[in-house]
C-alpha atoms as a PDB file:
ATOM      1  CA  MET A   1     120.000 139.275  76.322  1.00  0.00           C
ATOM      2  CA  SER A   2     122.469 138.896  73.444  1.00  0.00           C
ATOM      3  CA  ASN A   3     123.116 135.961  71.486  1.00  0.00           C
ATOM      4  CA  LEU A   4     126.518 137.033  70.536  1.00  0.00           C
ATOM      5  CA  ILE A   5     129.652 135.728  72.305  1.00  0.00           C
ATOM      6  CA  ASN A   6     133.039 137.153  72.235  1.00  0.00           C
ATOM      7  CA  VAL A   7     135.739 134.697  70.760  1.00  0.00           C
ATOM      8  CA  PRO A   8     139.165 135.289  72.166  1.00  0.00           C
ATOM      9  CA  LYS A   9     142.081 135.594  69.619  1.00  0.00           C
ATOM     10  CA  ASN A  10     143.272 131.945  70.246  1.00  0.00           C
ATOM     11  CA  GLY A  11     139.859 130.824  68.789  1.00  0.00           C
ATOM     12  CA  SER A  12     138.776 129.068  72.002  1.00  0.00           C
ATOM     13  CA  LEU A  13     134.993 129.324  72.903  1.00  0.00           C
ATOM     14  CA  SER A  14     135.707 128.837  76.588  1.00  0.00           C
ATOM     15  CA  ASN A  15     134.755 131.788  78.769  1.00  0.00           C
ATOM     16  CA  THR A  16     136.178 132.497  82.265  1.00  0.00           C
ATOM     17  CA  ASN A  17     132.949 134.090  83.344  1.00  0.00           C
ATOM     18  CA  SER A  18     130.320 131.538  82.362  1.00  0.00           C
ATOM     19  CA  ASN A  19     127.403 133.721  83.738  1.00  0.00           C
ATOM     20  CA  LEU A  20     128.313 136.642  81.334  1.00  0.00           C
ATOM     21  CA  ASN A  21     125.892 135.736  78.617  1.00  0.00           C
ATOM     22  CA  PHE A  22     123.231 134.154  80.544  1.00  0.00           C
ATOM     23  CA  PRO A  23     120.476 135.931  82.617  1.00  0.00           C
ATOM     24  CA  SER A  24     120.038 135.276  86.145  1.00  0.00           C
ATOM     25  CA  TRP A  25     117.238 133.034  87.344  1.00  0.00           C
ATOM     26  CA  SER A  26     115.190 135.866  88.568  1.00  0.00           C
ATOM     27  CA  SER A  27     115.604 138.007  85.468  1.00  0.00           C
ATOM     28  CA  TRP A  28     114.689 135.036  83.306  1.00  0.00           C
ATOM     29  CA  ILE A  29     111.411 134.532  85.423  1.00  0.00           C
ATOM     30  CA  ASP A  30     110.684 138.279  85.212  1.00  0.00           C
ATOM     31  CA  GLU A  31     111.199 138.199  81.415  1.00  0.00           C
ATOM     32  CA  ILE A  32     108.545 135.415  81.057  1.00  0.00           C
ATOM     33  CA  PHE A  33     105.931 137.186  83.126  1.00  0.00           C
ATOM     34  CA  ASN A  34     106.572 140.663  81.750  1.00  0.00           C
ATOM     35  CA  ARG A  35     106.411 139.815  78.059  1.00  0.00           C
ATOM     36  CA  ASP A  36     103.370 140.195  76.051  1.00  0.00           C
ATOM     37  CA  LEU A  37     101.065 137.211  76.514  1.00  0.00           C
ATOM     38  CA  PRO A  38      99.410 135.676  73.691  1.00  0.00           C
ATOM     39  CA  SER A  39      96.028 137.452  72.629  1.00  0.00           C
ATOM     40  CA  VAL A  40      93.946 134.680  74.006  1.00  0.00           C
ATOM     41  CA  PHE A  41      95.008 135.676  77.622  1.00  0.00           C
ATOM     42  CA  SER A  42      94.671 139.424  76.955  1.00  0.00           C
ATOM     43  CA  SER A  43      91.260 139.363  75.128  1.00  0.00           C
ATOM     44  CA  ASN A  44      87.859 139.285  76.849  1.00  0.00           C
ATOM     45  CA  PHE A  45      88.496 135.593  77.868  1.00  0.00           C
ATOM     46  CA  ASN A  46      85.626 134.238  79.891  1.00  0.00           C
ATOM     47  CA  THR A  47      83.821 137.598  80.418  1.00  0.00           C
ATOM     48  CA  GLY A  48      81.010 136.657  77.990  1.00  0.00           C
ATOM     49  CA  ILE A  49      81.697 139.937  75.990  1.00  0.00           C
ATOM     50  CA  THR A  50      82.686 139.443  72.407  1.00  0.00           C
ATOM     51  CA  LEU A  51      82.243 141.618  69.453  1.00  0.00           C
ATOM     52  CA  PRO A  52      81.535 139.791  66.335  1.00  0.00           C
ATOM     53  CA  LYS A  53      83.453 140.644  63.199  1.00  0.00           C
ATOM     54  CA  VAL A  54      81.770 142.968  60.621  1.00  0.00           C
ATOM     55  CA  ASN A  55      82.093 143.519  56.949  1.00  0.00           C
ATOM     56  CA  ILE A  56      80.714 146.703  55.455  1.00  0.00           C
ATOM     57  CA  ARG A  57      80.656 147.340  51.724  1.00  0.00           C
ATOM     58  CA  GLU A  58      79.172 149.916  49.533  1.00  0.00           C
ATOM     59  CA  THR A  59      77.837 149.559  45.938  1.00  0.00           C
ATOM     60  CA  SER A  60      76.370 152.328  43.768  1.00  0.00           C
ATOM     61  CA  ASP A  61      72.894 151.684  45.219  1.00  0.00           C
ATOM     62  CA  ALA A  62      73.284 150.246  48.680  1.00  0.00           C
ATOM     63  CA  TYR A  63      75.361 149.556  51.768  1.00  0.00           C
ATOM     64  CA  PHE A  64      75.706 145.851  53.067  1.00  0.00           C
ATOM     65  CA  VAL A  65      76.529 144.949  56.588  1.00  0.00           C
ATOM     66  CA  ASP A  66      77.575 141.279  57.120  1.00  0.00           C
ATOM     67  CA  MET A  67      78.237 140.126  60.717  1.00  0.00           C
ATOM     68  CA  ALA A  68      79.742 136.749  61.711  1.00  0.00           C
ATOM     69  CA  VAL A  69      77.522 135.479  64.529  1.00  0.00           C
ATOM     70  CA  PRO A  70      77.495 131.624  64.363  1.00  0.00           C
ATOM     71  CA  GLY A  71      75.403 129.536  66.745  1.00  0.00           C
ATOM     72  CA  MET A  72      72.478 132.037  67.034  1.00  0.00           C
ATOM     73  CA  LYS A  73      68.947 131.961  65.980  1.00  0.00           C
ATOM     74  CA  LYS A  74      67.312 134.834  64.051  1.00  0.00           C
ATOM     75  CA  SER A  75      64.972 135.362  67.030  1.00  0.00           C
ATOM     76  CA  ASP A  76      67.870 136.107  69.098  1.00  0.00           C
ATOM     77  CA  PHE A  77      68.812 139.465  67.314  1.00  0.00           C
ATOM     78  CA  GLU A  78      67.211 142.861  67.829  1.00  0.00           C
ATOM     79  CA  ILE A  79      67.912 145.373  65.088  1.00  0.00           C
ATOM     80  CA  ASN A  80      66.818 149.138  65.579  1.00  0.00           C
ATOM     81  CA  LEU A  81      67.197 152.233  63.621  1.00  0.00           C
ATOM     82  CA  GLU A  82      66.885 155.518  65.312  1.00  0.00           C
ATOM     83  CA  ASP A  83      68.090 158.853  64.296  1.00  0.00           C
ATOM     84  CA  GLN A  84      70.599 157.474  61.760  1.00  0.00           C
ATOM     85  CA  LEU A  85      71.887 154.965  64.375  1.00  0.00           C
ATOM     86  CA  LEU A  86      71.619 151.311  63.421  1.00  0.00           C
ATOM     87  CA  SER A  87      71.961 149.101  66.399  1.00  0.00           C
ATOM     88  CA  ILE A  88      72.430 145.277  66.384  1.00  0.00           C
ATOM     89  CA  SER A  89      72.208 143.513  69.725  1.00  0.00           C
ATOM     90  CA  THR A  90      71.736 140.016  71.101  1.00  0.00           C
ATOM     91  CA  GLN A  91      71.631 138.317  74.487  1.00  0.00           C
ATOM     92  CA  ALA A  92      72.003 134.644  75.110  1.00  0.00           C
ATOM     93  CA  ASN A  93      71.851 132.765  78.601  1.00  0.00           C
ATOM     94  CA  GLU A  94      72.884 129.059  78.795  1.00  0.00           C
ATOM     95  CA  GLU A  95      72.620 126.915  81.767  1.00  0.00           C
ATOM     96  CA  ASN A  96      73.667 123.154  82.011  1.00  0.00           C
ATOM     97  CA  GLU A  97      73.397 120.867  85.062  1.00  0.00           C
ATOM     98  CA  TYR A  98      74.936 117.433  85.218  1.00  0.00           C
ATOM     99  CA  GLU A  99      74.277 115.083  88.123  1.00  0.00           C
ATOM    100  CA  ASP A 100      75.915 111.775  89.030  1.00  0.00           C
ATOM    101  CA  GLU A 101      75.896 109.764  92.183  1.00  0.00           C
ATOM    102  CA  SER A 102      79.156 111.210  93.264  1.00  0.00           C
ATOM    103  CA  PHE A 103      79.056 114.824  91.977  1.00  0.00           C
ATOM    104  CA  THR A 104      76.947 117.586  90.704  1.00  0.00           C
ATOM    105  CA  ARG A 105      78.253 120.042  88.212  1.00  0.00           C
ATOM    106  CA  ARG A 106      76.614 123.226  87.097  1.00  0.00           C
ATOM    107  CA  GLU A 107      77.672 125.310  84.156  1.00  0.00           C
ATOM    108  CA  PHE A 108      76.243 128.456  82.974  1.00  0.00           C
ATOM    109  CA  GLY A 109      77.206 131.310  80.711  1.00  0.00           C
ATOM    110  CA  TYR A 110      75.892 134.581  79.515  1.00  0.00           C
ATOM    111  CA  SER A 111      76.881 136.464  76.368  1.00  0.00           C
ATOM    112  CA  ALA A 112      75.738 139.744  74.855  1.00  0.00           C
ATOM    113  CA  PHE A 113      76.719 142.299  72.494  1.00  0.00           C
ATOM    114  CA  LYS A 114      75.553 145.530  70.901  1.00  0.00           C
ATOM    115  CA  ARG A 115      77.113 147.022  67.905  1.00  0.00           C
ATOM    116  CA  THR A 116      75.952 150.443  66.524  1.00  0.00           C
ATOM    117  CA  PHE A 117      76.703 152.179  63.379  1.00  0.00           C
ATOM    118  CA  THR A 118      75.838 155.656  62.120  1.00  0.00           C
ATOM    119  CA  ILE A 119      74.283 155.494  58.683  1.00  0.00           C
ATOM    120  CA  PRO A 120      74.156 158.313  56.123  1.00  0.00           C
ATOM    121  CA  GLU A 121      70.832 160.174  55.576  1.00  0.00           C
ATOM    122  CA  THR A 122      70.820 158.762  52.034  1.00  0.00           C
ATOM    123  CA  ILE A 123      69.547 155.516  53.130  1.00  0.00           C
ATOM    124  CA  ASN A 124      65.882 154.693  52.336  1.00  0.00           C
ATOM    125  CA  GLU A 125      64.834 153.505  55.789  1.00  0.00           C
ATOM    126  CA  GLU A 126      61.514 151.914  54.488  1.00  0.00           C
ATOM    127  CA  LYS A 127      63.418 149.310  52.386  1.00  0.00           C
ATOM    128  CA  ILE A 128      66.025 148.028  54.850  1.00  0.00           C
ATOM    129  CA  LYS A 129      66.030 144.369  55.008  1.00  0.00           C
ATOM    130  CA  ALA A 130      67.785 141.819  57.306  1.00  0.00           C
ATOM    131  CA  LYS A 131      68.442 138.030  56.885  1.00  0.00           C
ATOM    132  CA  TYR A 132      70.361 135.404  58.938  1.00  0.00           C
ATOM    133  CA  ASN A 133      71.655 132.456  57.226  1.00  0.00           C
ATOM    134  CA  ASP A 134      74.685 130.044  58.017  1.00  0.00           C
ATOM    135  CA  GLY A 135      75.988 132.138  60.880  1.00  0.00           C
ATOM    136  CA  ILE A 136      75.928 135.433  58.982  1.00  0.00           C
ATOM    137  CA  LEU A 137      73.552 138.206  59.791  1.00  0.00           C
ATOM    138  CA  SER A 138      73.222 140.219  56.624  1.00  0.00           C
ATOM    139  CA  ILE A 139      71.646 143.800  56.532  1.00  0.00           C
ATOM    140  CA  HIS A 140      70.750 145.451  53.212  1.00  0.00           C
ATOM    141  CA  LEU A 141      70.653 149.232  53.409  1.00  0.00           C
ATOM    142  CA  PRO A 142      69.421 150.576  50.047  1.00  0.00           C
ATOM    143  CA  LYS A 143      70.192 154.094  48.978  1.00  0.00           C
ATOM    144  CA  LYS A 144      67.456 156.765  48.169  1.00  0.00           C
ATOM    145  CA  GLU A 145      67.015 157.280  44.442  1.00  0.00           C
ATOM    146  CA  GLU A 146      68.672 160.753  44.427  1.00  0.00           C
ATOM    147  CA  ALA A 147      71.741 159.206  46.235  1.00  0.00           C
ATOM    148  CA  LYS A 148      72.463 156.388  43.887  1.00  0.00           C
ATOM    149  CA  GLN A 149      75.378 156.847  41.646  1.00  0.00           C
ATOM    150  CA  LYS A 150      74.393 157.688  38.226  1.00  0.00           C
ATOM    151  CA  PRO A 151      76.474 156.743  35.105  1.00  0.00           C
ATOM    152  CA  PRO A 152      78.472 159.558  33.568  1.00  0.00           C
ATOM    153  CA  LYS A 153      76.679 161.674  30.990  1.00  0.00           C
ATOM    154  CA  THR A 154      78.549 162.459  27.796  1.00  0.00           C
ATOM    155  CA  ILE A 155      78.107 166.140  26.857  1.00  0.00           C
ATOM    156  CA  THR A 156      78.385 166.930  23.209  1.00  0.00           C
ATOM    157  CA  ILE A 157      80.199 170.179  22.164  1.00  0.00           C
ATOM    158  CA  SER A 158      78.167 172.354  19.796  1.00  0.00           C
END
């Protein structure tokens, strides 16, 4: 649909064919339903499947994985490392029932996720640590001594 209108040479804005610049009712309805819907409708809405956002950063001596997972308890998480594959998963079930003289309402929900990351062989697996604080799961993956970045060495010329 174009927003431009043709102006006759006499300067009048009247148009003899008033439907020329307006879509038909059916094409207008089709346009509404065929356009991209907001992401809230196209996301995993009401499926119980969401993937938390993750930040991964590297320093000279470690990697840090920070995952935003508010509303959980640290006992809800399962973290495993097998064959250079770090897996973080959780599963939560919720069930509520409300009763009144005239109605009964029962609500339940299920949510779970599993994120996996391939970690380099340079990680010291024995020193990996995890903590959960204020809705953020943080995993510290220290590097082996031989993998840590060493400061540049100045070589003197003889």
